[in-house]
mmCIF file of C-alpha atoms in Angstrom:
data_model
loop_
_atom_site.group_PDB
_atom_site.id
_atom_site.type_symbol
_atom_site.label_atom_id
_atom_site.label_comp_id
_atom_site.label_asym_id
_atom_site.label_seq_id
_atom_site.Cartn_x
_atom_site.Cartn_y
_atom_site.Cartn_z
ATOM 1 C CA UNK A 20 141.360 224.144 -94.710
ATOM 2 C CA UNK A 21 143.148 222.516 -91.704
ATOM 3 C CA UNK A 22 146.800 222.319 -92.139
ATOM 4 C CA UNK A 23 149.768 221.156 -90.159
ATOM 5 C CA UNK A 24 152.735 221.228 -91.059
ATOM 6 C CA UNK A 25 156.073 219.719 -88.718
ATOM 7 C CA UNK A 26 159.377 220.335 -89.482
ATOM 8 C CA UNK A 27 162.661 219.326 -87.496
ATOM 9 C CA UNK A 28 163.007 215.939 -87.960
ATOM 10 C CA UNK A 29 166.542 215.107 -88.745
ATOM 11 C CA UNK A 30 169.415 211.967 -88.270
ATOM 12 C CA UNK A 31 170.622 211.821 -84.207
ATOM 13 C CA UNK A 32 173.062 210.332 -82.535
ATOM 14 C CA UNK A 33 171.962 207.713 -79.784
ATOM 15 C CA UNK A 34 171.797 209.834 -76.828
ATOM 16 C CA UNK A 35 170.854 212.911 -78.668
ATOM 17 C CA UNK A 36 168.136 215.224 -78.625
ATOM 18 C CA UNK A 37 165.819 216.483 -81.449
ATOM 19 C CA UNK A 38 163.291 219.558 -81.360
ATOM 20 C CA UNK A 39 160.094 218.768 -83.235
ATOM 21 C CA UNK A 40 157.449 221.829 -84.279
ATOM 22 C CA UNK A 41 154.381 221.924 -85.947
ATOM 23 C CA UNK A 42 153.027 224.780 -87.621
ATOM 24 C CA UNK A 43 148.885 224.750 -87.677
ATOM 25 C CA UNK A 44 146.645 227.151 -89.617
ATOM 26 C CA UNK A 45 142.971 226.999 -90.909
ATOM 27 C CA UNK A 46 141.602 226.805 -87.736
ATOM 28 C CA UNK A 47 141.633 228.567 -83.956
ATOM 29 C CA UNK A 48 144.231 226.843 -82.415
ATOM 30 C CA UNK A 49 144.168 227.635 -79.257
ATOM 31 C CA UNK A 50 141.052 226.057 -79.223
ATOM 32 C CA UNK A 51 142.431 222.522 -79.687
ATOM 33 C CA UNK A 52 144.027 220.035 -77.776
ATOM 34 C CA UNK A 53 146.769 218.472 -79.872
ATOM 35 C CA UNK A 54 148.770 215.095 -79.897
ATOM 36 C CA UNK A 55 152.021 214.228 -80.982
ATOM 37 C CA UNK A 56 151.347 210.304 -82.683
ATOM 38 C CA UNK A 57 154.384 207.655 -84.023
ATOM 39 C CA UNK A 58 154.895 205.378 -86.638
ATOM 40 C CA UNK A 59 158.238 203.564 -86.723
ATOM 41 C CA UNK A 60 158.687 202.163 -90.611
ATOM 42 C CA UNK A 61 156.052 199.354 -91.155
ATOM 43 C CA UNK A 62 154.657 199.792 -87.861
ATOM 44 C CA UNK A 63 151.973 200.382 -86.198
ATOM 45 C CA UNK A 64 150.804 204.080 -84.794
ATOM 46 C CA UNK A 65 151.839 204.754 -80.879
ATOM 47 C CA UNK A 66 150.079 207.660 -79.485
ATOM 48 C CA UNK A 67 153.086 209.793 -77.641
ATOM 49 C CA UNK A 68 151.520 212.831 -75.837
ATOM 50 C CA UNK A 69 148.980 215.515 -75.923
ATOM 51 C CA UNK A 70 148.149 219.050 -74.219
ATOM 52 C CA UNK A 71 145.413 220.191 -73.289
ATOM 53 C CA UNK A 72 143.880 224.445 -74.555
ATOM 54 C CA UNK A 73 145.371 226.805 -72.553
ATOM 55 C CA UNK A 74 149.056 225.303 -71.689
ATOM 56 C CA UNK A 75 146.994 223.174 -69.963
ATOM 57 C CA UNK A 76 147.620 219.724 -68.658
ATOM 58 C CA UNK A 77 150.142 217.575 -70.768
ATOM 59 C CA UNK A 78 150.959 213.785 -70.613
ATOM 60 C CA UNK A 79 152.848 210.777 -72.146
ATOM 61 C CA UNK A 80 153.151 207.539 -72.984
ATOM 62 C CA UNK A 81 155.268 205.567 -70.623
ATOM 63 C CA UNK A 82 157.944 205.187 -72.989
ATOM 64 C CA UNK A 83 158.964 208.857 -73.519
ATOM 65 C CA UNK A 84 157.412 210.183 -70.047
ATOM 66 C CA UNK A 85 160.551 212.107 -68.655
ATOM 67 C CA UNK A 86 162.586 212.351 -72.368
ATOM 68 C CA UNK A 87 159.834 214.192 -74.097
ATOM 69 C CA UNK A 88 158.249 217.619 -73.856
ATOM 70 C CA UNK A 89 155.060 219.133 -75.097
ATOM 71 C CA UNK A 90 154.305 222.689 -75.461
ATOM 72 C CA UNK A 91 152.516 224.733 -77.593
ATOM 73 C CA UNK A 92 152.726 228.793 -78.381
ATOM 74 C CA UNK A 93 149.006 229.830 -79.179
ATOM 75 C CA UNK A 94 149.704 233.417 -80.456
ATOM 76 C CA UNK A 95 152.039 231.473 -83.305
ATOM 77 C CA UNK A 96 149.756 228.303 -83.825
ATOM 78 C CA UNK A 97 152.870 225.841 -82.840
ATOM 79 C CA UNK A 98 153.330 222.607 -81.215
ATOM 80 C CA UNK A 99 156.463 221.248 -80.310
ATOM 81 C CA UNK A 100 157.836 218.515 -78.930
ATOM 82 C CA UNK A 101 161.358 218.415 -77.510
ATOM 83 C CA UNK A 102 162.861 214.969 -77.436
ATOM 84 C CA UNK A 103 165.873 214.298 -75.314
ATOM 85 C CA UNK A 104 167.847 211.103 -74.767
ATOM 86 C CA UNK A 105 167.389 209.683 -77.927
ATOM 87 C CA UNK A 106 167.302 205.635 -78.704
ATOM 88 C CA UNK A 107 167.084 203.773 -82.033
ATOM 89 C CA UNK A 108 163.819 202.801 -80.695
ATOM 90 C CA UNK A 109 162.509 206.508 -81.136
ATOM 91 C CA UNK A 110 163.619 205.828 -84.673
ATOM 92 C CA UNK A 111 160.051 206.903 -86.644
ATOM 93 C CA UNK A 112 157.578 209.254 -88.084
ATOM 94 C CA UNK A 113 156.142 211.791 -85.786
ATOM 95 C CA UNK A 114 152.479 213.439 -86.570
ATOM 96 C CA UNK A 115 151.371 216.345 -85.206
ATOM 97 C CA UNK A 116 147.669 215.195 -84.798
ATOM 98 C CA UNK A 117 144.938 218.468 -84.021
ATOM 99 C CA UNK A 118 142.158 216.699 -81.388
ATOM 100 C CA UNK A 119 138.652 216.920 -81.180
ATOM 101 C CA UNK A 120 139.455 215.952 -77.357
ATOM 102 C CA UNK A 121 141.080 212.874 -77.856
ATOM 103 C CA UNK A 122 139.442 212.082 -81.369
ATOM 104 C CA UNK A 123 142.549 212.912 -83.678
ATOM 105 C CA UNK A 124 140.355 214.368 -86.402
ATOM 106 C CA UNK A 125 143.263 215.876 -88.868
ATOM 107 C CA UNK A 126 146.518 214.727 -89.383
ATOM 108 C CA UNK A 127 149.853 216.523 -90.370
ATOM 109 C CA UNK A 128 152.177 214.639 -93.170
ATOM 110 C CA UNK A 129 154.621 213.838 -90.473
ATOM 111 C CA UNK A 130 158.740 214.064 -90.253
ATOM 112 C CA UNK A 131 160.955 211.960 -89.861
ATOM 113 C CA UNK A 132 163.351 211.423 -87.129
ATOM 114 C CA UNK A 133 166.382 208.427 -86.959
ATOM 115 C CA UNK A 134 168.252 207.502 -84.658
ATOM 116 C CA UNK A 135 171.354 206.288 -85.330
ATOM 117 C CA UNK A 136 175.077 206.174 -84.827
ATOM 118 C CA UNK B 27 148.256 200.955 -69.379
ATOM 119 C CA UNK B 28 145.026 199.828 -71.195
ATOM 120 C CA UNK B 29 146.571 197.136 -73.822
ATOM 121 C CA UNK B 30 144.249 196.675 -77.102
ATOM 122 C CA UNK B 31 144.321 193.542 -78.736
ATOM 123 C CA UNK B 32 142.862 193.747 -82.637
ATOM 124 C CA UNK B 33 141.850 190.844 -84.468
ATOM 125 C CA UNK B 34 142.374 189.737 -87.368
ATOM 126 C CA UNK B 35 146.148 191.284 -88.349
ATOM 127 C CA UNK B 36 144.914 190.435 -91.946
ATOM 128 C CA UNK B 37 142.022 189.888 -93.722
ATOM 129 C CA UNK B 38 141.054 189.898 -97.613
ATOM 130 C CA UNK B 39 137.197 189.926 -98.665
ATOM 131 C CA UNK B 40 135.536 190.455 -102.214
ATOM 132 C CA UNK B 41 133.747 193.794 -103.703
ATOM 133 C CA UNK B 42 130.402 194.267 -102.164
ATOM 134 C CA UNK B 43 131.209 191.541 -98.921
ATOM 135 C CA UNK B 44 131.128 192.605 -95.261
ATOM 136 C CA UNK B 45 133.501 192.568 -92.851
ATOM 137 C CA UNK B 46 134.196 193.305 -89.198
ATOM 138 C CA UNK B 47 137.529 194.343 -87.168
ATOM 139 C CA UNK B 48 136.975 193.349 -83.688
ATOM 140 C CA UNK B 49 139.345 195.399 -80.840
ATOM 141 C CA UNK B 50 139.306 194.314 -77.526
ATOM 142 C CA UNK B 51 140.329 196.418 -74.332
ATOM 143 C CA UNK B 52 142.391 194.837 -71.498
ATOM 144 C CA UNK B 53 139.719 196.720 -69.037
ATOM 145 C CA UNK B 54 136.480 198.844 -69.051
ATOM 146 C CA UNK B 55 136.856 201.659 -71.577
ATOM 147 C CA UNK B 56 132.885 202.951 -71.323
ATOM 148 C CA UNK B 57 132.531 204.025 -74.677
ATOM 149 C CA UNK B 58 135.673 205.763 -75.524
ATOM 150 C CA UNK B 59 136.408 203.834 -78.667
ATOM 151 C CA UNK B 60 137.587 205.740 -81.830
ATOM 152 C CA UNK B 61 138.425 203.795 -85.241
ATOM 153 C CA UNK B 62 140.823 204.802 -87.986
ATOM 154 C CA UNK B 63 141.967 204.060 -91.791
ATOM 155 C CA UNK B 64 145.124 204.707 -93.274
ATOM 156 C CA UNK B 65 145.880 203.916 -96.978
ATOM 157 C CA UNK B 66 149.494 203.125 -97.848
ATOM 158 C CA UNK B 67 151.513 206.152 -97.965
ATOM 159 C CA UNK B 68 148.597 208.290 -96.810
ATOM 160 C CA UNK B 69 148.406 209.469 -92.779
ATOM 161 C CA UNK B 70 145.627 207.789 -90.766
ATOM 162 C CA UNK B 71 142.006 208.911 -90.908
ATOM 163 C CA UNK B 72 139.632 209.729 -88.198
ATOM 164 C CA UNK B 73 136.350 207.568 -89.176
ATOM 165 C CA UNK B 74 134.353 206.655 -85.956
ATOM 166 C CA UNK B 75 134.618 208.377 -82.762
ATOM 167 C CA UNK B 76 133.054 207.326 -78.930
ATOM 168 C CA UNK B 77 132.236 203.892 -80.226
ATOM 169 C CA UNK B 78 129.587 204.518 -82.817
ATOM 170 C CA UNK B 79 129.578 207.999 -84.266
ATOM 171 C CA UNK B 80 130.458 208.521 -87.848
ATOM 172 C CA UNK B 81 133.376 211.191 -88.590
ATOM 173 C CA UNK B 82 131.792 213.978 -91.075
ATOM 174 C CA UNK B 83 132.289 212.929 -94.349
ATOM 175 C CA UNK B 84 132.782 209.195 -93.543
ATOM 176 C CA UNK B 85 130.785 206.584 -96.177
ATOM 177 C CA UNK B 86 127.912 205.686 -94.134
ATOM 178 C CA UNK B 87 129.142 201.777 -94.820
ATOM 179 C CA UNK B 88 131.216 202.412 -92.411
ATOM 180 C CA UNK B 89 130.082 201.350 -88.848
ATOM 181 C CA UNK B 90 131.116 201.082 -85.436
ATOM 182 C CA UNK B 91 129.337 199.082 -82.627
ATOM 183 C CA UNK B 92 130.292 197.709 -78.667
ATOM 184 C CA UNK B 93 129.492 194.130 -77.804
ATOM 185 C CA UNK B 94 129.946 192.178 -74.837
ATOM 186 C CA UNK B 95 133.140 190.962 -76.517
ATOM 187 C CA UNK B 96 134.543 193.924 -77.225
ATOM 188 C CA UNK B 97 134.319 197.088 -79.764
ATOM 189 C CA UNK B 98 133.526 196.329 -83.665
ATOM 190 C CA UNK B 99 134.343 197.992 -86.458
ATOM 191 C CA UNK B 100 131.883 197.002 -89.839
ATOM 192 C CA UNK B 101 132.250 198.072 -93.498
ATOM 193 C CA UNK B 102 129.152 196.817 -95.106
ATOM 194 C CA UNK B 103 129.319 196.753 -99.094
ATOM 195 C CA UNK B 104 133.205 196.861 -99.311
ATOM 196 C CA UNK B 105 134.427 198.856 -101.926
ATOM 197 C CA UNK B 106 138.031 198.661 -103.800
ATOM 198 C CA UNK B 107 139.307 202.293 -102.300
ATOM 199 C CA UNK B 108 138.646 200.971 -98.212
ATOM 200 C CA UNK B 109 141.698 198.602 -98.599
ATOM 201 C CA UNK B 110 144.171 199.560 -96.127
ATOM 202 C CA UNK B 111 145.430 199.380 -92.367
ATOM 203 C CA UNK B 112 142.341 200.204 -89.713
ATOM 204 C CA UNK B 113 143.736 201.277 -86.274
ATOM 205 C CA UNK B 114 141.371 201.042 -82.935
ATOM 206 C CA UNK B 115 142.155 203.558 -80.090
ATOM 207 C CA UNK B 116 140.779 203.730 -77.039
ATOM 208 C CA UNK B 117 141.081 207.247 -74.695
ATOM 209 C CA UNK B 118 139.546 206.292 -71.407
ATOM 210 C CA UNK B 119 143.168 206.447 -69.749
ATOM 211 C CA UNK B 120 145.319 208.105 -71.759
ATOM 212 C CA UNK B 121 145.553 206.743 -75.217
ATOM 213 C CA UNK B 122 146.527 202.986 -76.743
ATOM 214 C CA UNK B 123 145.538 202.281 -80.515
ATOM 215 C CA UNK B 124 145.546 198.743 -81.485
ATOM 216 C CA UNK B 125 148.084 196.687 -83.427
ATOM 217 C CA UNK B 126 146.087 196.966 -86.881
ATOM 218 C CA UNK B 127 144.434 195.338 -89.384
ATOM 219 C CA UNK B 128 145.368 195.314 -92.699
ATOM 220 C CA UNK B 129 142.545 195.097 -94.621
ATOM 221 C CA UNK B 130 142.533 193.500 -98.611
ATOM 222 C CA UNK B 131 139.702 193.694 -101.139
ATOM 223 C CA UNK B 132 139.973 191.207 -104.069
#
């Protein structure tokens, strides 16, 4: 069974910065792009970033191109995503989403980051 | 950036009805279409992929189609449990998913 499970999500200061991870079993990893997906409270979803098999190639949505960071650790099935300069708008819950390419075909139960003063 | 526009935001249809979710992309996507569902509390739900292929275990009432007016989403036969929020996504450029539809059965 596919799992993924993130962790990190936490209350931040405007300005701050905020390490996500995602742990993934039931499945070869490495063999996976992933995504990182958001849902502010009542919102809609907003697609963030993904990276490619092999450290490969990573990108971003506009808004967090240049705050945000994917990476990923094959040898311990982990995604993470480091967040840096922190606004109320990043205020949300962040999937870790496994890919099928860019088909997001299982979801993790998502954490919860707010930003706030 | 691609831009999606969805339509409707809302609808509400009877047991056993029909009803389609129409997403529009602000340029040519090919076919690289994908639809989702997400129930309330529940995390979204891969159900077609590249316009028109069914997810693995997705109710074949489910179906996805492209039109000159855009990319359509159809649940024949709707059934009490397929209420819920359907998300389009397109992945020519990147990725943009639609602003939703929130979907009602009476």
């Amino acid at each position: 069974e596919v799992q993924l499970v993130e962790s990190g999500g936490d209350l931040v200061h405007p300005g701050g910065s905020l390490r996500l991870s995602c742990v993934a079993s039931g499945f070869d990893f490495s063999r996976h792009w992933m995504h990182w997906v958001r849902q502010a409270p009542g919102k809609g979803l907003v697609w963030l970033s993904r990276i490619e098999t092999a450290g490969g190639k990573a990108d971003y949505v506009d808004s967090v191109r240049g705050r945000f960071t994917v990476s990923r650790d094959d040898a311990k099935a982990t995604l993470s995503l480091q967040m840096d300069s922190l606004t109320a708008e990043d205020t949300a819950i962040y999937y870790c989403v496994r890919g099928r390419g860019w088909a997001l075909d299982n979801w993790g139960q998502g954490t919860l980051v707010t930003v706030s003063s | 950036d691609i831009q999606m526009t969805q339509s409707p935001s809302t609808l509400s249809a009877s047991v056993g009805e029909t009803v389609t979710i129409t997403c529009r992309a602000s340029q040519d996507i090919s076919n690289w279409m994908a639809w989702y569902q997400q129930k309330p509390g529940k995390v979204p739900k891969l159900l077609i992929y590249k316009a028109s292929t069914l997810e693995s275990g997705v109710p074949a009432r489910f179906s996805g189609s492209e039109s000159g007016t855009g990319f359509t989403l159809t649940i024949h036969s709707l059934q009490p449990e397929d209420s819920g929020t359907y998300y389009c996504q397109q992945y020519l450029r990147s990725s943009t998913f639609g602003q939703g539809t929130r979907v009602e059965v009476k």
